[in-house]
Amino acid sequence: MLWKTIHIEPYGVTEEATTQILGDDLGSSGGWTTPSEEKSASLRAVFLDSVEPPADGFGSDNSTAWAFSRWSSQHTVWSWWLITQMIIAMLGIVGNSMVIIVLFTRREHSRSTDTLIGALAAADLLASIFMIPLPMPLTVPSTVLGQLYCKVVYTTMLRWVSFNASIFTLTAIAVERYIAVAYPFHFKYLVTRKRVVVVIVANWIVGFIITSSDFKVVKVDTSTNHCTWTFSSNPVQMLTGVILFLVVFVMPALLSLTMQAMTAHALHRQSRVFREEGNREGASNPSARHLAARKRVLQMLFIVVLVFIVCWAPSQCAYFFYNLGLLSDSYLHSPLDNGLVVLSFLNSCGNPIIYTVRYPEFRAAIRELFSSKKGKARAPIFSERTER
């Protein structure tokens, strides 16, 4: 996730409702309020209406200080993008759970590609779970618990750790496929089960390290009791945004596309050799069948990478421009911003759909799960007959 400065607005508080709550006592002289005064007063009014004030009076300074030192709640407004986010989360939970179950039933015969795709599904599953909208407090106290809330819950840290692990795992799959095709005789020595597990764990560690940088810049603003992002200077924010944009999106996307192109080139060379051997032998070459299986996997993974880029590029580029100062603060939480964020979330539920549409073996495995007659075959799903 790229850096952005966010200010919590009180959900469900309209200008008319604010005027009715405030009255003349909370306004400026003469009963009129400026926009800034009205906004500040509305925060106090809505909060104080949800807690029990001390005995010295509603409008006193002691009452206000007491109120803002505690948690306050607000009603969640289910906007179109929150509803869409919930639907995407449910689809992601169901779809990725099915992928994990299918791969788990064939774990004894699984190979590196199946293991990595299972790790990708697990990361997307957790991202979908953490995508479920949570109630947001109106004010947060400047306590240890309040600071922890801002740094972990408010920043949706666990969701972004899962997203990062998913992106890095997708890149690892592209590299693994290239090694399998370009170096088939060395593959089993280069890509061992232990190394695959190490790569998966490393993806989560790197994803956590990148996201944990939020701890340094997110805190409770004691003047408003809101969670805020604070940078030492604008150049620091710009530099941080550029680094994250490169590490989380540009580099994984370019590396994945490069590996896909190199793998396709290697497959093309092998296809020409196998066709020549088949013509000389006058029969189908068994190696050609291995090649056809590899091509199906490569085509499916290319679509997965392409969907990743299509889903994430708009929002990542927009936040990159925002950190460079090319987009104003009004972009954040605008309909365009919310729409691009929802588009990026679609990536977490898209992969199971791609597997189902593009890969017959996965469809057969899904049918087997719901069939009363369980098949005896427990061959790998995505690695079947693709490594020699």
Short mmCIF file of C-alpha atoms in Angstrom, two decimals:
data_model
loop_
_atom_site.label_atom_id
_atom_site.label_comp_id
_atom_site.label_asym_id
_atom_site.label_seq_id
_atom_site.Cartn_x
_atom_site.Cartn_y
_atom_site.Cartn_z
CA MET A 1 0.00 0.00 0.00
CA LEU A 2 1.30 3.44 -0.84
CA TRP A 3 1.43 6.22 1.68
CA LYS A 4 -1.51 8.56 1.98
CA THR A 5 -2.81 11.03 4.51
CA ILE A 6 -6.32 10.21 5.70
CA HIS A 7 -8.66 12.12 7.98
CA ILE A 8 -11.68 10.36 9.45
CA GLU A 9 -14.96 12.04 8.66
CA PRO A 10 -17.94 11.40 10.94
CA TYR A 11 -20.17 8.90 9.14
CA GLY A 12 -23.83 9.74 8.92
CA VAL A 13 -23.51 13.33 10.16
CA THR A 14 -25.11 15.69 7.69
CA GLU A 15 -24.94 19.44 7.75
CA GLU A 16 -28.60 19.69 8.75
CA ALA A 17 -28.19 17.17 11.56
CA THR A 18 -25.11 19.00 12.79
CA THR A 19 -27.02 22.27 13.04
CA GLN A 20 -29.79 20.59 15.01
CA ILE A 21 -27.34 19.00 17.41
CA LEU A 22 -25.18 22.04 17.94
CA GLY A 23 -27.65 24.84 18.45
CA ASP A 24 -26.30 28.21 19.47
CA ASP A 25 -24.28 27.02 22.45
CA LEU A 26 -21.64 25.23 20.38
CA GLY A 27 -21.57 27.75 17.54
CA SER A 28 -19.72 31.01 17.20
CA SER A 29 -21.07 34.33 18.38
CA GLY A 30 -24.51 35.19 17.02
CA GLY A 31 -25.43 31.53 16.45
CA TRP A 32 -23.52 31.18 13.16
CA THR A 33 -20.63 28.76 12.56
CA THR A 34 -17.88 28.70 10.01
CA PRO A 35 -17.33 25.43 8.14
CA SER A 36 -14.27 24.62 10.24
CA GLU A 37 -16.06 25.44 13.49
CA GLU A 38 -19.09 23.44 12.44
CA LYS A 39 -16.97 20.39 11.57
CA SER A 40 -15.10 20.54 14.87
CA ALA A 41 -18.28 21.03 16.83
CA SER A 42 -20.03 18.18 15.03
CA LEU A 43 -17.32 15.80 16.14
CA ARG A 44 -17.82 16.81 19.76
CA ALA A 45 -21.60 16.76 19.53
CA VAL A 46 -21.87 13.32 17.94
CA PHE A 47 -19.33 11.87 20.33
CA LEU A 48 -20.79 13.41 23.47
CA ASP A 49 -24.19 12.11 22.48
CA SER A 50 -22.84 8.53 22.65
CA VAL A 51 -21.17 8.66 26.08
CA GLU A 52 -22.16 9.63 29.57
CA PRO A 53 -20.69 13.07 30.37
CA PRO A 54 -19.46 13.96 33.84
CA ALA A 55 -21.75 15.77 36.26
CA ASP A 56 -20.30 19.23 35.71
CA GLY A 57 -22.33 19.86 32.52
CA PHE A 58 -22.57 19.02 28.84
CA GLY A 59 -20.82 21.99 27.37
CA SER A 60 -17.97 22.51 29.80
CA ASP A 61 -14.34 22.22 28.83
CA ASN A 62 -13.85 19.41 31.36
CA SER A 63 -16.65 17.46 29.70
CA THR A 64 -15.08 17.84 26.26
CA ALA A 65 -11.63 16.84 27.51
CA TRP A 66 -13.12 13.83 29.29
CA ALA A 67 -15.02 12.78 26.18
CA PHE A 68 -12.09 12.94 23.78
CA SER A 69 -9.90 10.86 26.08
CA ARG A 70 -12.11 7.82 25.40
CA TRP A 71 -13.35 5.68 22.51
CA SER A 72 -16.47 6.76 20.68
CA SER A 73 -18.51 4.82 18.19
CA GLN A 74 -20.33 5.75 15.02
CA HIS A 75 -22.79 4.02 12.74
CA THR A 76 -21.32 2.41 9.63
CA VAL A 77 -22.81 3.79 6.43
CA TRP A 78 -23.00 0.98 3.88
CA SER A 79 -22.02 2.85 0.75
CA TRP A 80 -21.86 1.19 -2.66
CA TRP A 81 -18.16 0.54 -2.42
CA LEU A 82 -18.37 -1.03 1.03
CA ILE A 83 -21.14 -3.34 -0.18
CA THR A 84 -19.07 -4.23 -3.25
CA GLN A 85 -16.05 -4.83 -1.04
CA MET A 86 -18.08 -7.23 1.11
CA ILE A 87 -19.28 -9.15 -1.96
CA ILE A 88 -15.72 -9.44 -3.27
CA ALA A 89 -14.56 -10.62 0.14
CA MET A 90 -17.18 -13.38 0.22
CA LEU A 91 -16.30 -14.52 -3.31
CA GLY A 92 -12.61 -14.53 -2.43
CA ILE A 93 -13.19 -16.57 0.74
CA VAL A 94 -15.28 -19.21 -1.07
CA GLY A 95 -13.12 -19.42 -4.21
CA ASN A 96 -9.72 -19.56 -2.53
CA SER A 97 -10.99 -22.01 0.08
CA MET A 98 -11.97 -24.34 -2.76
CA VAL A 99 -8.49 -24.06 -4.28
CA ILE A 100 -6.86 -24.87 -0.95
CA ILE A 101 -9.16 -27.84 -0.33
CA VAL A 102 -8.51 -29.29 -3.81
CA LEU A 103 -4.75 -28.96 -3.43
CA PHE A 104 -4.87 -30.31 0.13
CA THR A 105 -6.59 -33.51 -1.01
CA ARG A 106 -3.66 -34.14 -3.37
CA ARG A 107 -0.90 -32.90 -1.12
CA GLU A 108 0.92 -36.26 -1.11
CA HIS A 109 1.64 -35.94 -4.84
CA SER A 110 1.91 -32.17 -5.05
CA ARG A 111 4.90 -30.52 -6.64
CA SER A 112 6.37 -27.05 -6.50
CA THR A 113 3.77 -25.35 -8.71
CA ASP A 114 0.89 -26.79 -6.71
CA THR A 115 2.55 -25.71 -3.46
CA LEU A 116 3.10 -22.16 -4.69
CA ILE A 117 -0.41 -21.85 -6.08
CA GLY A 118 -1.71 -23.12 -2.73
CA ALA A 119 0.34 -20.43 -0.99
CA LEU A 120 -1.08 -17.85 -3.41
CA ALA A 121 -4.62 -19.00 -2.60
CA ALA A 122 -3.87 -18.86 1.14
CA ALA A 123 -2.61 -15.27 0.85
CA ASP A 124 -5.68 -14.26 -1.19
CA LEU A 125 -7.94 -16.04 1.31
CA LEU A 126 -6.50 -14.06 4.23
CA ALA A 127 -6.68 -10.85 2.21
CA SER A 128 -10.36 -11.57 1.52
CA ILE A 129 -11.04 -12.19 5.21
CA PHE A 130 -9.32 -8.95 6.23
CA MET A 131 -11.24 -7.20 3.44
CA ILE A 132 -14.49 -7.49 5.40
CA PRO A 133 -15.37 -3.92 6.52
CA LEU A 134 -15.07 -3.22 10.24
CA PRO A 135 -16.83 -0.51 12.28
CA MET A 136 -14.65 2.58 12.55
CA PRO A 137 -14.58 4.61 15.80
CA LEU A 138 -15.23 8.31 15.67
CA THR A 139 -12.44 9.18 18.08
CA VAL A 140 -9.48 7.21 19.41
CA PRO A 141 -7.78 7.90 22.75
CA SER A 142 -4.07 8.61 22.79
CA THR A 143 -3.26 5.47 24.77
CA VAL A 144 -1.21 2.37 24.03
CA LEU A 145 -4.33 0.57 22.84
CA GLY A 146 -5.36 3.58 20.75
CA GLN A 147 -1.94 3.82 19.12
CA LEU A 148 -2.00 0.09 18.40
CA TYR A 149 -5.43 0.42 16.83
CA CYS A 150 -4.22 3.17 14.48
CA LYS A 151 -1.09 1.26 13.47
CA VAL A 152 -2.72 -2.14 12.91
CA VAL A 153 -6.49 -1.89 12.45
CA TYR A 154 -6.87 1.59 10.96
CA THR A 155 -4.09 0.95 8.42
CA THR A 156 -5.59 -2.51 7.62
CA MET A 157 -2.05 -3.78 8.08
CA LEU A 158 -2.89 -7.49 7.99
CA ARG A 159 -4.77 -7.05 4.71
CA TRP A 160 -1.83 -5.36 3.04
CA VAL A 161 0.63 -7.93 4.38
CA SER A 162 -1.54 -10.59 2.72
CA PHE A 163 -1.70 -8.58 -0.51
CA ASN A 164 2.09 -8.21 -0.57
CA ALA A 165 2.61 -11.93 0.09
CA SER A 166 0.19 -12.70 -2.75
CA ILE A 167 2.05 -10.44 -5.17
CA PHE A 168 5.47 -11.85 -4.27
CA THR A 169 4.19 -15.44 -4.46
CA LEU A 170 2.80 -14.79 -7.94
CA THR A 171 6.25 -13.57 -8.97
CA ALA A 172 7.83 -16.69 -7.47
CA ILE A 173 5.48 -18.87 -9.53
CA ALA A 174 6.62 -17.14 -12.74
CA VAL A 175 10.28 -17.76 -11.82
CA GLU A 176 9.57 -21.39 -10.90
CA ARG A 177 7.84 -22.04 -14.23
CA TYR A 178 10.80 -20.59 -16.14
CA ILE A 179 13.24 -22.86 -14.33
CA ALA A 180 10.99 -25.88 -14.98
CA VAL A 181 10.87 -25.20 -18.73
CA ALA A 182 14.36 -23.82 -19.40
CA TYR A 183 16.25 -26.20 -17.10
CA PRO A 184 14.11 -29.38 -16.89
CA PHE A 185 16.98 -31.72 -16.02
CA HIS A 186 18.22 -29.50 -13.18
CA PHE A 187 14.77 -28.50 -11.95
CA LYS A 188 14.40 -31.10 -9.19
CA TYR A 189 17.78 -30.07 -7.76
CA LEU A 190 17.21 -26.32 -8.04
CA VAL A 191 13.59 -26.23 -6.86
CA THR A 192 13.28 -28.48 -3.83
CA ARG A 193 10.35 -28.65 -1.41
CA LYS A 194 12.46 -27.06 1.32
CA ARG A 195 13.43 -24.13 -0.89
CA VAL A 196 9.83 -23.59 -1.94
CA VAL A 197 8.79 -23.37 1.72
CA VAL A 198 11.63 -20.94 2.42
CA VAL A 199 10.48 -18.73 -0.47
CA ILE A 200 6.88 -18.73 0.79
CA VAL A 201 7.94 -17.79 4.32
CA ALA A 202 10.30 -15.12 2.95
CA ASN A 203 7.45 -13.59 0.92
CA TRP A 204 5.40 -13.14 4.11
CA ILE A 205 8.35 -11.73 6.04
CA VAL A 206 9.15 -9.19 3.32
CA GLY A 207 5.47 -8.29 3.02
CA PHE A 208 5.32 -7.71 6.78
CA ILE A 209 8.49 -5.60 6.81
CA ILE A 210 7.19 -3.38 4.01
CA THR A 211 3.82 -2.86 5.67
CA SER A 212 5.22 -2.45 9.19
CA SER A 213 6.79 0.83 8.08
CA ASP A 214 3.33 2.26 8.87
CA PHE A 215 4.25 2.01 12.55
CA LYS A 216 6.61 4.95 12.17
CA VAL A 217 4.23 7.41 10.56
CA VAL A 218 0.74 6.50 11.82
CA LYS A 219 -0.33 7.73 15.24
CA VAL A 220 -3.18 9.32 17.17
CA ASP A 221 -3.48 13.06 16.63
CA THR A 222 -4.04 14.39 20.14
CA SER A 223 -5.74 17.55 18.86
CA THR A 224 -8.50 15.67 17.02
CA ASN A 225 -8.16 12.14 18.42
CA HIS A 226 -8.02 10.78 14.88
CA CYS A 227 -5.57 8.36 13.33
CA THR A 228 -3.26 10.35 11.05
CA TRP A 229 -0.28 9.78 8.80
CA THR A 230 2.61 12.08 9.68
CA PHE A 231 5.80 12.46 7.65
CA SER A 232 8.81 14.52 8.65
CA SER A 233 8.68 16.33 5.28
CA ASN A 234 7.11 16.15 1.83
CA PRO A 235 10.31 14.81 0.21
CA VAL A 236 10.25 11.89 2.66
CA GLN A 237 6.66 11.10 1.70
CA MET A 238 7.51 11.33 -2.00
CA LEU A 239 10.56 9.09 -1.62
CA THR A 240 8.61 6.53 0.40
CA GLY A 241 5.81 6.48 -2.15
CA VAL A 242 8.25 5.97 -5.03
CA ILE A 243 10.07 3.11 -3.26
CA LEU A 244 6.85 1.30 -2.38
CA PHE A 245 5.45 1.78 -5.86
CA LEU A 246 8.56 0.16 -7.33
CA VAL A 247 8.89 -2.68 -4.81
CA VAL A 248 5.22 -3.65 -4.47
CA PHE A 249 4.01 -3.19 -8.04
CA VAL A 250 6.49 -2.24 -10.78
CA MET A 251 9.24 -4.76 -10.01
CA PRO A 252 6.92 -7.77 -9.45
CA ALA A 253 4.91 -6.95 -12.58
CA LEU A 254 7.99 -6.51 -14.78
CA LEU A 255 9.70 -9.61 -13.38
CA SER A 256 6.58 -11.73 -13.85
CA LEU A 257 6.08 -10.56 -17.44
CA THR A 258 9.78 -11.07 -18.22
CA MET A 259 9.72 -14.62 -16.84
CA GLN A 260 6.55 -15.35 -18.81
CA ALA A 261 8.16 -14.10 -22.02
CA MET A 262 11.36 -16.09 -21.44
CA THR A 263 9.34 -19.21 -20.63
CA ALA A 264 7.26 -18.81 -23.77
CA HIS A 265 10.44 -18.43 -25.83
CA ALA A 266 11.92 -21.59 -24.32
CA LEU A 267 8.69 -23.48 -25.00
CA HIS A 268 8.74 -22.30 -28.61
CA ARG A 269 12.25 -23.66 -29.12
CA GLN A 270 11.35 -26.97 -27.52
CA SER A 271 8.16 -27.23 -29.59
CA ARG A 272 10.14 -26.91 -32.81
CA VAL A 273 12.57 -29.61 -31.71
CA PHE A 274 9.78 -31.96 -30.66
CA ARG A 275 7.95 -31.50 -33.95
CA GLU A 276 11.11 -32.39 -35.89
CA GLU A 277 11.62 -35.50 -33.75
CA GLY A 278 7.98 -36.50 -34.18
CA ASN A 279 8.22 -36.18 -37.96
CA ARG A 280 11.34 -38.36 -38.05
CA GLU A 281 9.83 -41.02 -35.77
CA GLY A 282 6.47 -41.01 -37.55
CA ALA A 283 4.57 -41.10 -34.24
CA SER A 284 3.62 -38.80 -31.51
CA ASN A 285 6.51 -37.88 -29.28
CA PRO A 286 5.83 -38.26 -25.53
CA SER A 287 7.83 -35.10 -24.95
CA ALA A 288 5.29 -33.19 -27.02
CA ARG A 289 2.60 -34.11 -24.52
CA HIS A 290 4.73 -32.71 -21.70
CA LEU A 291 5.13 -29.57 -23.77
CA ALA A 292 1.39 -29.25 -24.31
CA ALA A 293 0.77 -29.55 -20.57
CA ARG A 294 3.36 -26.88 -19.87
CA LYS A 295 1.78 -24.57 -22.42
CA ARG A 296 -1.61 -24.86 -20.74
CA VAL A 297 -0.12 -23.96 -17.37
CA LEU A 298 1.84 -21.08 -18.89
CA GLN A 299 -1.23 -19.66 -20.63
CA MET A 300 -3.26 -19.85 -17.44
CA LEU A 301 -0.54 -18.18 -15.37
CA PHE A 302 -0.12 -15.46 -17.99
CA ILE A 303 -3.80 -14.61 -17.59
CA VAL A 304 -3.32 -14.57 -13.80
CA VAL A 305 -0.43 -12.09 -14.14
CA LEU A 306 -2.38 -9.99 -16.64
CA VAL A 307 -5.40 -9.80 -14.31
CA PHE A 308 -3.09 -8.78 -11.47
CA ILE A 309 -1.70 -5.90 -13.51
CA VAL A 310 -5.12 -4.76 -14.75
CA CYS A 311 -6.57 -4.79 -11.23
CA TRP A 312 -3.70 -3.13 -9.39
CA ALA A 313 -2.18 -0.72 -11.91
CA PRO A 314 -4.89 2.02 -11.73
CA SER A 315 -4.95 2.38 -7.93
CA GLN A 316 -1.18 2.00 -7.52
CA CYS A 317 -0.49 4.61 -10.19
CA ALA A 318 -3.07 6.97 -8.66
CA TYR A 319 -1.50 6.76 -5.20
CA PHE A 320 1.92 7.17 -6.78
CA PHE A 321 0.77 10.42 -8.43
CA TYR A 322 -0.82 11.49 -5.15
CA ASN A 323 2.46 11.06 -3.28
CA LEU A 324 4.23 13.07 -5.95
CA GLY A 325 1.72 15.88 -5.43
CA LEU A 326 0.14 15.48 -8.87
CA LEU A 327 -3.25 14.67 -7.32
CA SER A 328 -4.89 16.86 -4.69
CA ASP A 329 -6.04 15.72 -1.26
CA SER A 330 -9.62 15.65 -2.53
CA TYR A 331 -8.78 12.50 -4.50
CA LEU A 332 -8.63 10.41 -1.31
CA HIS A 333 -11.98 8.76 -0.51
CA SER A 334 -13.47 10.24 -3.66
CA PRO A 335 -15.72 8.02 -5.82
CA LEU A 336 -12.81 7.51 -8.20
CA ASP A 337 -10.48 6.47 -5.37
CA ASN A 338 -13.06 4.06 -3.94
CA GLY A 339 -13.72 2.57 -7.36
CA LEU A 340 -10.03 1.95 -8.06
CA VAL A 341 -9.55 0.35 -4.64
CA VAL A 342 -12.49 -1.98 -5.26
CA LEU A 343 -10.96 -2.88 -8.64
CA SER A 344 -7.69 -3.85 -6.96
CA PHE A 345 -9.58 -6.03 -4.46
CA LEU A 346 -11.07 -8.00 -7.36
CA ASN A 347 -7.69 -9.64 -7.88
CA SER A 348 -8.12 -11.67 -4.67
CA CYS A 349 -11.22 -13.48 -5.97
CA GLY A 350 -10.23 -13.64 -9.65
CA ASN A 351 -7.67 -16.45 -9.62
CA PRO A 352 -10.07 -19.31 -8.69
CA ILE A 353 -12.34 -18.18 -11.53
CA ILE A 354 -9.39 -18.29 -13.94
CA TYR A 355 -8.42 -21.79 -12.79
CA THR A 356 -11.97 -23.00 -13.28
CA VAL A 357 -12.40 -21.50 -16.75
CA ARG A 358 -8.96 -22.21 -18.17
CA TYR A 359 -7.83 -25.47 -16.58
CA PRO A 360 -9.85 -28.69 -17.14
CA GLU A 361 -7.97 -30.62 -14.45
CA PHE A 362 -9.07 -28.12 -11.82
CA ARG A 363 -12.71 -28.36 -12.95
CA ALA A 364 -12.50 -32.14 -12.70
CA ALA A 365 -11.05 -31.89 -9.19
CA ILE A 366 -13.87 -29.58 -8.12
CA ARG A 367 -16.48 -31.99 -9.47
CA GLU A 368 -14.78 -34.81 -7.63
CA LEU A 369 -15.11 -32.97 -4.33
CA PHE A 370 -18.89 -32.87 -4.69
CA SER A 371 -19.23 -36.31 -6.25
CA SER A 372 -20.39 -39.33 -4.25
CA LYS A 373 -17.87 -41.46 -6.14
CA LYS A 374 -14.41 -40.33 -5.23
CA GLY A 375 -11.78 -40.98 -7.85
CA LYS A 376 -8.62 -42.85 -6.98
CA ALA A 377 -6.35 -40.52 -8.93
CA ARG A 378 -4.48 -38.13 -6.74
CA ALA A 379 -2.11 -36.63 -9.29
CA PRO A 380 -0.96 -33.02 -8.94
CA ILE A 381 -3.33 -30.43 -10.38
CA PHE A 382 -1.10 -27.74 -11.88
CA SER A 383 2.16 -29.74 -12.04
CA GLU A 384 0.77 -32.91 -13.60
CA ARG A 385 3.18 -34.33 -16.16
CA THR A 386 4.95 -31.02 -16.55
CA GLU A 387 8.36 -31.82 -14.99
CA ARG A 388 10.64 -34.53 -16.23
#
